PDB file of C-alpha atoms in Angstrom:
ATOM      1  CA  MET P   1     132.261  84.050  80.469  1.00 63.00           C
ATOM      2  CA  ASN P   2     132.902  86.860  77.469  1.00 66.00           C
ATOM      3  CA  ARG P   3     132.603  90.175  79.266  1.00 68.00           C
ATOM      4  CA  SER P   4     132.637  92.166  76.313  1.00 70.00           C
ATOM      5  CA  PHE P   5     129.428  93.891  75.551  1.00 71.00           C
ATOM      6  CA  LEU P   6     128.382  96.876  73.366  1.00 72.00           C
ATOM      7  CA  GLY P   7     132.023  97.462  72.720  1.00 72.00           C
ATOM      8  CA  VAL P   8     132.866  97.619  76.304  1.00 72.00           C
ATOM      9  CA  GLN P   9     134.734  95.111  78.508  1.00 76.00           C
ATOM     10  CA  TRP P  10     132.669  95.387  81.621  1.00 76.00           C
ATOM     11  CA  LEU P  11     134.390  94.702  84.654  1.00 76.00           C
ATOM     12  CA  PRO P  12     132.730  92.682  87.826  1.00 75.00           C
ATOM     13  CA  SER P  13     132.086  95.881  89.692  1.00 76.00           C
ATOM     14  CA  GLN P  14     130.386  97.502  86.748  1.00 77.00           C
ATOM     15  CA  VAL P  15     128.120  94.707  86.136  1.00 78.00           C
ATOM     16  CA  ALA P  16     127.085  94.697  90.208  1.00 78.00           C
ATOM     17  CA  CYS P  17     126.139  98.564  89.847  1.00 82.00           C
ATOM     18  CA  VAL P  18     123.386  97.425  86.993  1.00 81.00           C
ATOM     19  CA  ASN P  19     121.106  96.155  89.839  1.00 80.00           C
ATOM     20  CA  PRO P  20     120.498  99.473  91.836  1.00 82.00           C
ATOM     21  CA  LEU P  21     120.291 101.596  88.704  1.00 85.00           C
ATOM     22  CA  LEU P  22     117.816  99.163  87.462  1.00 83.00           C
ATOM     23  CA  ILE P  23     115.647  99.755  90.733  1.00 84.00           C
ATOM     24  CA  LEU P  24     115.792 103.407  89.606  1.00 84.00           C
ATOM     25  CA  LEU P  25     114.501 103.047  86.249  1.00 85.00           C
ATOM     26  CA  LEU P  26     111.989 100.102  87.148  1.00 83.00           C
ATOM     27  CA  VAL P  27     110.435 101.588  90.104  1.00 83.00           C
ATOM     28  CA  PRO P  28     108.889 104.737  88.197  1.00 82.00           C
ATOM     29  CA  ALA P  29     108.300 102.158  84.872  1.00 82.00           C
ATOM     30  CA  PHE P  30     105.893 100.130  86.984  1.00 82.00           C
ATOM     31  CA  ASN P  31     104.298 103.037  88.932  1.00 79.00           C
ATOM     32  CA  GLY P  32     104.215 105.827  86.711  1.00 78.00           C
ATOM     33  CA  PHE P  33     105.513 109.272  87.152  1.00 71.00           C
ATOM     34  CA  VAL P  34     104.780 112.995  86.663  1.00 71.00           C
ATOM     35  CA  LEU P  35     106.466 115.209  84.195  1.00 68.00           C
ATOM     36  CA  PRO P  36     108.182 117.941  85.546  1.00 68.00           C
ATOM     37  CA  GLN P  37     106.778 120.305  82.937  1.00 66.00           C
ATOM     38  CA  GLY P  38     102.963 120.529  82.621  1.00 63.00           C
ATOM     39  CA  GLY P  39     102.615 118.236  85.558  1.00 66.00           C
ATOM     40  CA  ARG P  40     100.891 115.150  83.142  1.00 73.00           C
ATOM     41  CA  ARG P  41     101.159 112.028  85.013  1.00 76.00           C
ATOM     42  CA  VAL P  42     102.759 109.115  82.647  1.00 73.00           C
ATOM     43  CA  PRO P  43     101.041 105.779  83.362  1.00 76.00           C
ATOM     44  CA  GLY P  44     103.005 102.799  84.257  1.00 75.00           C
ATOM     45  CA  LEU P  45     102.762  99.146  84.303  1.00 78.00           C
ATOM     46  CA  TYR P  46     100.655  98.758  86.989  1.00 79.00           C
ATOM     47  CA  ASP P  47      98.135 101.145  85.045  1.00 77.00           C
ATOM     48  CA  LEU P  48      98.316  99.194  82.103  1.00 77.00           C
ATOM     49  CA  ALA P  49      97.886  95.856  83.992  1.00 77.00           C
ATOM     50  CA  GLY P  50      94.877  97.298  85.841  1.00 76.00           C
ATOM     51  CA  SER P  51      92.972  97.757  82.861  1.00 75.00           C
ATOM     52  CA  VAL P  52      92.907  93.685  82.542  1.00 74.00           C
ATOM     53  CA  VAL P  53      93.164  92.473  86.140  1.00 75.00           C
ATOM     54  CA  ARG P  54      92.636  94.174  89.655  1.00 78.00           C
ATOM     55  CA  VAL P  55      96.131  94.783  90.748  1.00 76.00           C
ATOM     56  CA  THR P  56      96.671  94.840  94.537  1.00 78.00           C
ATOM     57  CA  PRO P  57      99.963  94.921  96.456  1.00 79.00           C
ATOM     58  CA  LEU P  58      99.811  91.153  97.593  1.00 80.00           C
ATOM     59  CA  ARG P  59      99.034  90.175  93.883  1.00 80.00           C
ATOM     60  CA  LYS P  60     102.093  92.245  92.930  1.00 83.00           C
ATOM     61  CA  ILE P  61     104.053  90.185  95.505  1.00 83.00           C
ATOM     62  CA  SER P  62     102.834  87.087  93.917  1.00 81.00           C
ATOM     63  CA  ALA P  63     103.770  87.855  90.556  1.00 81.00           C
ATOM     64  CA  GLY P  64     107.075  89.129  91.757  1.00 81.00           C
ATOM     65  CA  LEU P  65     107.748  85.506  93.554  1.00 81.00           C
ATOM     66  CA  PHE P  66     107.013  83.799  90.297  1.00 82.00           C
ATOM     67  CA  LEU P  67     109.141  86.080  88.338  1.00 80.00           C
ATOM     68  CA  LEU P  68     112.280  85.545  90.971  1.00 77.00           C
ATOM     69  CA  ALA P  69     112.205  81.935  90.656  1.00 75.00           C
ATOM     70  CA  ALA P  70     111.949  82.439  86.758  1.00 74.00           C
ATOM     71  CA  SER P  71     115.097  84.330  87.174  1.00 71.00           C
ATOM     72  CA  PHE P  72     117.153  81.666  88.610  1.00 71.00           C
ATOM     73  CA  LEU P  73     116.360  79.371  85.226  1.00 68.00           C
ATOM     74  CA  LEU P  74     118.294  81.594  82.709  1.00 60.00           C
ATOM     75  CA  PRO P  75     120.982  79.554  81.339  1.00 57.00           C
ATOM     76  CA  LEU P  76     124.366  79.307  83.144  1.00 53.00           C
ATOM     77  CA  HIS P  77     127.642  79.824  81.422  1.00 53.00           C
ATOM     78  CA  ALA P  78     126.180  82.184  79.037  1.00 50.00           C
ATOM     79  CA  PRO P  79     128.779  83.307  76.091  1.00 61.00           C
ATOM     80  CA  SER P  80     128.088  87.040  76.783  1.00 69.00           C
ATOM     81  CA  ILE P  81     127.682  89.056  79.793  1.00 75.00           C
ATOM     82  CA  GLY P  82     124.665  90.686  77.866  1.00 72.00           C
ATOM     83  CA  LEU P  83     122.629  87.694  78.963  1.00 73.00           C
ATOM     84  CA  GLN P  84     123.871  88.291  82.517  1.00 75.00           C
ATOM     85  CA  LEU P  85     122.420  91.786  82.131  1.00 78.00           C
ATOM     86  CA  LEU P  86     118.957  90.384  81.130  1.00 78.00           C
ATOM     87  CA  ALA P  87     119.210  88.271  84.002  1.00 77.00           C
ATOM     88  CA  TYR P  88     119.642  91.189  86.108  1.00 80.00           C
ATOM     89  CA  LEU P  89     116.553  93.079  84.554  1.00 83.00           C
ATOM     90  CA  VAL P  90     114.299  89.793  85.443  1.00 82.00           C
ATOM     91  CA  LEU P  91     115.650  89.686  89.229  1.00 82.00           C
ATOM     92  CA  THR P  92     115.419  93.606  89.513  1.00 84.00           C
ATOM     93  CA  SER P  93     111.545  93.526  88.192  1.00 85.00           C
ATOM     94  CA  ALA P  94     111.011  90.749  90.577  1.00 85.00           C
ATOM     95  CA  GLU P  95     112.401  92.777  93.360  1.00 83.00           C
ATOM     96  CA  VAL P  96     110.491  95.803  92.455  1.00 84.00           C
ATOM     97  CA  LEU P  97     107.250  93.455  92.895  1.00 84.00           C
ATOM     98  CA  VAL P  98     108.082  91.830  95.967  1.00 85.00           C
ATOM     99  CA  SER P  99     110.577  94.155  98.124  1.00 84.00           C
ATOM    100  CA  VAL P 100     109.339  97.722  97.280  1.00 83.00           C
ATOM    101  CA  THR P 101     105.646  96.737  97.614  1.00 85.00           C
ATOM    102  CA  GLY P 102     106.479  94.464 100.735  1.00 85.00           C
ATOM    103  CA  LEU P 103     107.836  97.579 102.262  1.00 85.00           C
ATOM    104  CA  GLU P 104     104.781  99.650 101.314  1.00 84.00           C
ATOM    105  CA  PHE P 105     102.346  96.812 102.536  1.00 85.00           C
ATOM    106  CA  ALA P 106     104.152  96.338 105.933  1.00 84.00           C
ATOM    107  CA  TYR P 107     103.935  99.735 106.717  1.00 86.00           C
ATOM    108  CA  THR P 108     100.293 100.724 105.920  1.00 85.00           C
ATOM    109  CA  GLN P 109      98.719  97.436 107.304  1.00 84.00           C
ATOM    110  CA  ALA P 110     100.446  97.838 110.482  1.00 85.00           C
ATOM    111  CA  PRO P 111      98.313  99.717 113.477  1.00 85.00           C
ATOM    112  CA  THR P 112      99.438 103.276 113.940  1.00 83.00           C
ATOM    113  CA  LYS P 113     101.539 102.265 117.278  1.00 84.00           C
ATOM    114  CA  MET P 114     102.913  99.186 115.883  1.00 86.00           C
ATOM    115  CA  LYS P 115     104.263 100.526 112.593  1.00 87.00           C
ATOM    116  CA  SER P 116     107.902 100.573 113.853  1.00 87.00           C
ATOM    117  CA  ALA P 117     107.739  97.117 115.382  1.00 89.00           C
ATOM    118  CA  VAL P 118     106.352  95.645 112.060  1.00 88.00           C
ATOM    119  CA  MET P 119     108.718  97.063 109.858  1.00 86.00           C
ATOM    120  CA  ALA P 120     111.514  95.886 111.964  1.00 89.00           C
ATOM    121  CA  LEU P 121     109.938  92.287 111.561  1.00 89.00           C
ATOM    122  CA  PHE P 122     109.647  92.821 108.183  1.00 87.00           C
ATOM    123  CA  LEU P 123     113.588  93.918 107.750  1.00 86.00           C
ATOM    124  CA  ALA P 124     114.437  90.979 110.030  1.00 90.00           C
ATOM    125  CA  SER P 125     112.812  88.347 107.446  1.00 87.00           C
ATOM    126  CA  THR P 126     115.509  89.370 105.175  1.00 86.00           C
ATOM    127  CA  ALA P 127     118.445  88.820 107.546  1.00 89.00           C
ATOM    128  CA  LEU P 128     116.445  85.233 108.583  1.00 91.00           C
ATOM    129  CA  GLY P 129     116.564  84.565 104.426  1.00 88.00           C
ATOM    130  CA  ASN P 130     120.159  85.311 104.409  1.00 90.00           C
ATOM    131  CA  LEU P 131     120.871  83.258 107.248  1.00 93.00           C
ATOM    132  CA  PHE P 132     119.155  80.537 105.236  1.00 92.00           C
ATOM    133  CA  THR P 133     121.368  80.896 102.530  1.00 89.00           C
ATOM    134  CA  ALA P 134     124.592  80.907 104.464  1.00 91.00           C
ATOM    135  CA  LEU P 135     123.453  77.479 106.405  1.00 92.00           C
ATOM    136  CA  VAL P 136     122.891  76.143 102.889  1.00 90.00           C
ATOM    137  CA  ASN P 137     126.247  77.217 101.752  1.00 89.00           C
ATOM    138  CA  LEU P 138     127.809  75.975 105.133  1.00 89.00           C
ATOM    139  CA  LEU P 139     126.300  72.380 104.626  1.00 88.00           C
ATOM    140  CA  ILE P 140     127.483  72.017 100.878  1.00 86.00           C
ATOM    141  CA  THR P 141     130.913  72.963 101.495  1.00 84.00           C
ATOM    142  CA  ASN P 142     133.751  70.775 101.995  1.00 81.00           C
ATOM    143  CA  ALA P 143     136.607  70.941 104.069  1.00 80.00           C
ATOM    144  CA  ASP P 144     138.555  71.963 101.511  1.00 80.00           C
ATOM    145  CA  GLY P 145     136.509  74.442 100.352  1.00 76.00           C
ATOM    146  CA  SER P 146     134.957  72.986  97.266  1.00 78.00           C
ATOM    147  CA  THR P 147     131.291  72.454  97.065  1.00 79.00           C
ATOM    148  CA  ALA P 148     129.243  69.103  97.073  1.00 80.00           C
ATOM    149  CA  THR P 149     126.976  69.974  94.458  1.00 80.00           C
ATOM    150  CA  SER P 150     127.068  71.175  91.323  1.00 80.00           C
ATOM    151  CA  ASP P 151     126.043  74.843  90.488  1.00 76.00           C
ATOM    152  CA  VAL P 152     122.953  73.664  88.429  1.00 77.00           C
ATOM    153  CA  ALA P 153     121.724  71.608  91.174  1.00 83.00           C
ATOM    154  CA  TYR P 154     122.541  74.623  93.717  1.00 84.00           C
ATOM    155  CA  PHE P 155     120.397  76.909  91.448  1.00 81.00           C
ATOM    156  CA  CYS P 156     117.622  74.665  90.900  1.00 83.00           C
ATOM    157  CA  PHE P 157     117.335  73.846  94.554  1.00 87.00           C
ATOM    158  CA  PHE P 158     116.513  77.888  95.107  1.00 85.00           C
ATOM    159  CA  VAL P 159     114.069  77.648  92.041  1.00 84.00           C
ATOM    160  CA  ALA P 160     112.052  74.732  93.456  1.00 87.00           C
ATOM    161  CA  LEU P 161     112.077  76.184  96.963  1.00 87.00           C
ATOM    162  CA  MET P 162     110.721  79.794  95.420  1.00 85.00           C
ATOM    163  CA  PHE P 163     108.221  77.979  93.223  1.00 86.00           C
ATOM    164  CA  VAL P 164     106.882  76.399  96.556  1.00 88.00           C
ATOM    165  CA  VAL P 165     106.503  79.542  98.373  1.00 86.00           C
ATOM    166  CA  ALA P 166     104.902  81.498  95.642  1.00 86.00           C
ATOM    167  CA  VAL P 167     102.476  78.743  95.217  1.00 88.00           C
ATOM    168  CA  ALA P 168     101.942  78.748  98.878  1.00 86.00           C
ATOM    169  CA  PHE P 169     101.426  82.459  98.761  1.00 86.00           C
ATOM    170  CA  VAL P 170      98.678  82.641  96.251  1.00 85.00           C
ATOM    171  CA  PRO P 171      95.667  81.434  98.349  1.00 85.00           C
ATOM    172  CA  PHE P 172      96.701  83.671 101.097  1.00 82.00           C
ATOM    173  CA  ALA P 173      97.114  86.791  98.640  1.00 81.00           C
ATOM    174  CA  TYR P 174      93.506  86.138  97.605  1.00 80.00           C
ATOM    175  CA  THR P 175      91.825  85.605 100.984  1.00 82.00           C
ATOM    176  CA  PHE P 176      93.519  88.248 102.900  1.00 81.00           C
ATOM    177  CA  ARG P 177      91.433  91.226 104.012  1.00 82.00           C
ATOM    178  CA  GLU P 178      93.483  94.348 103.893  1.00 79.00           C
ATOM    179  CA  GLN P 179      93.184  97.307 106.652  1.00 79.00           C
ATOM    180  CA  THR P 180      95.089 100.274 105.796  1.00 80.00           C
ATOM    181  CA  PHE P 181      96.234 102.601 108.998  1.00 77.00           C
ATOM    182  CA  VAL P 182      97.454 105.793 107.864  1.00 73.00           C
ATOM    183  CA  GLN P 183      99.325 108.184 109.950  1.00 69.00           C
ATOM    184  CA  GLY P 184      97.614 111.028 111.485  1.00 64.00           C
ATOM    185  CA  GLY P 185      98.926 114.496 111.737  1.00 43.00           C
ATOM    186  CA  GLU P 186      99.526 116.709 114.625  1.00 41.00           C
ATOM    187  CA  ASP P 187      96.120 118.329 114.686  1.00 35.00           C
ATOM    188  CA  ASP P 188      94.416 114.886 114.411  1.00 36.00           C
ATOM    189  CA  PRO P 189      96.283 112.430 116.664  1.00 40.00           C
ATOM    190  CA  ARG P 190      93.954 109.852 115.643  1.00 44.00           C
ATOM    191  CA  PRO P 191      94.960 107.144 113.041  1.00 42.00           C
ATOM    192  CA  HIS P 192      92.956 107.209 109.603  1.00 41.00           C
ATOM    193  CA  GLU P 193      91.850 104.030 109.176  1.00 40.00           C
ATOM    194  CA  VAL P 194      91.181 102.549 105.741  1.00 41.00           C
ATOM    195  CA  GLU P 195      89.584  99.337 105.431  1.00 40.00           C
ATOM    196  CA  THR P 196      89.319  97.841 101.873  1.00 39.00           C
ATOM    197  CA  ALA P 197      87.359  94.609 100.619  1.00 39.00           C
ATOM    198  CA  ALA P 198      89.020  91.187 100.205  1.00 39.00           C
ATOM    199  CA  ALA P 199      91.585  90.798  97.081  1.00 39.00           C
ATOM    200  CA  VAL P 200      88.632  89.222  95.107  1.00 41.00           C
ATOM    201  CA  GLY P 201      87.133  92.593  93.963  1.00 44.00           C
ATOM    202  CA  GLN P 202      84.331  93.285  96.349  1.00 43.00           C
ATOM    203  CA  PRO P 203      83.061  96.889  97.104  1.00 43.00           C
ATOM    204  CA  GLN P 204      85.502  98.973  98.976  1.00 43.00           C
ATOM    205  CA  GLN P 205      84.814 101.149 102.365  1.00 42.00           C
ATOM    206  CA  GLN P 206      86.683 103.860 103.836  1.00 43.00           C
ATOM    207  CA  TRP P 207      86.799 105.301 107.120  1.00 41.00           C
ATOM    208  CA  ARG P 208      88.532 108.601 107.876  1.00 44.00           C
ATOM    209  CA  ALA P 209      88.706 110.683 111.040  1.00 41.00           C
ATOM    210  CA  GLY P 210      86.933 113.842 110.688  1.00 42.00           C
ATOM    211  CA  GLY P 211      85.440 113.013 107.163  1.00 41.00           C
ATOM    212  CA  ALA P 212      88.733 113.950 105.432  1.00 46.00           C
ATOM    213  CA  PRO P 213      88.416 113.694 101.754  1.00 45.00           C
ATOM    214  CA  CYS P 214      89.305 110.376 100.349  1.00 47.00           C
ATOM    215  CA  SER P 215      90.965 108.858  97.095  1.00 44.00           C
ATOM    216  CA  ARG P 216      88.550 108.636  93.975  1.00 42.00           C
ATOM    217  CA  GLY P 217      86.297 105.266  93.448  1.00 41.00           C
ATOM    218  CA  VAL P 218      86.132 104.583  97.378  1.00 41.00           C
ATOM    219  CA  LYS P 219      82.990 105.091  99.251  1.00 41.00           C
ATOM    220  CA  HIS P 220      83.135 107.837 102.139  1.00 39.00           C
ATOM    221  CA  VAL P 221      82.202 107.187 105.401  1.00 40.00           C
ATOM    222  CA  ASP P 222      82.778 109.717 108.313  1.00 41.00           C
ATOM    223  CA  SER P 223      83.949 108.112 111.472  1.00 38.00           C
ATOM    224  CA  VAL P 224      82.384 108.120 114.730  1.00 39.00           C
ATOM    225  CA  SER P 225      84.193 109.338 117.773  1.00 38.00           C
ATOM    226  CA  SER P 226      83.783 107.014 120.540  1.00 36.00           C
TER     227      SER P 226
END
């Protein structure tokens, strides 16, 4: 591969640094950000997409899964390292949609007393994915260290696997009923529970302990203490 791009001979370590740099750039690009002067909020890609379709955490993850599968389809043996940087852009966009959204979703959907346990299980899923990849690599490695399959077959296997997972996830994303638990403060130890409608766009209702102010666009109902 030709590692010369933009007049720079890129080192492998420099290419590896592109992923965390893109994460720092794409997270505010997707979510929007507030300007330090004036406090004006700049809308992100989620805001633009929200004018066309209803954007929910599970729909973000669904889009990210399909985008992740597509990132493996970019051609191998590209003549320029610039095409690999393009692959990093697609892959990191999928990572923002899946990983960052998944962290938030796992935390907010867990009951107050189970947030640590649910987050641990979410992070354990990453470890299980790494173990699965290691097992696949072990099974296709010959005794002399060579691989029993070609690179094309190797990546096509993961493309097919990701596509199957993405398709199977879509019905779950459209039928799952969200119930968000917000951590209470010291003066209000009771958990704030927010129940939203299903991801198909039904009217939303929200219950907050003590009738605290809620975000705009959500019907407010004071909770009743037992």
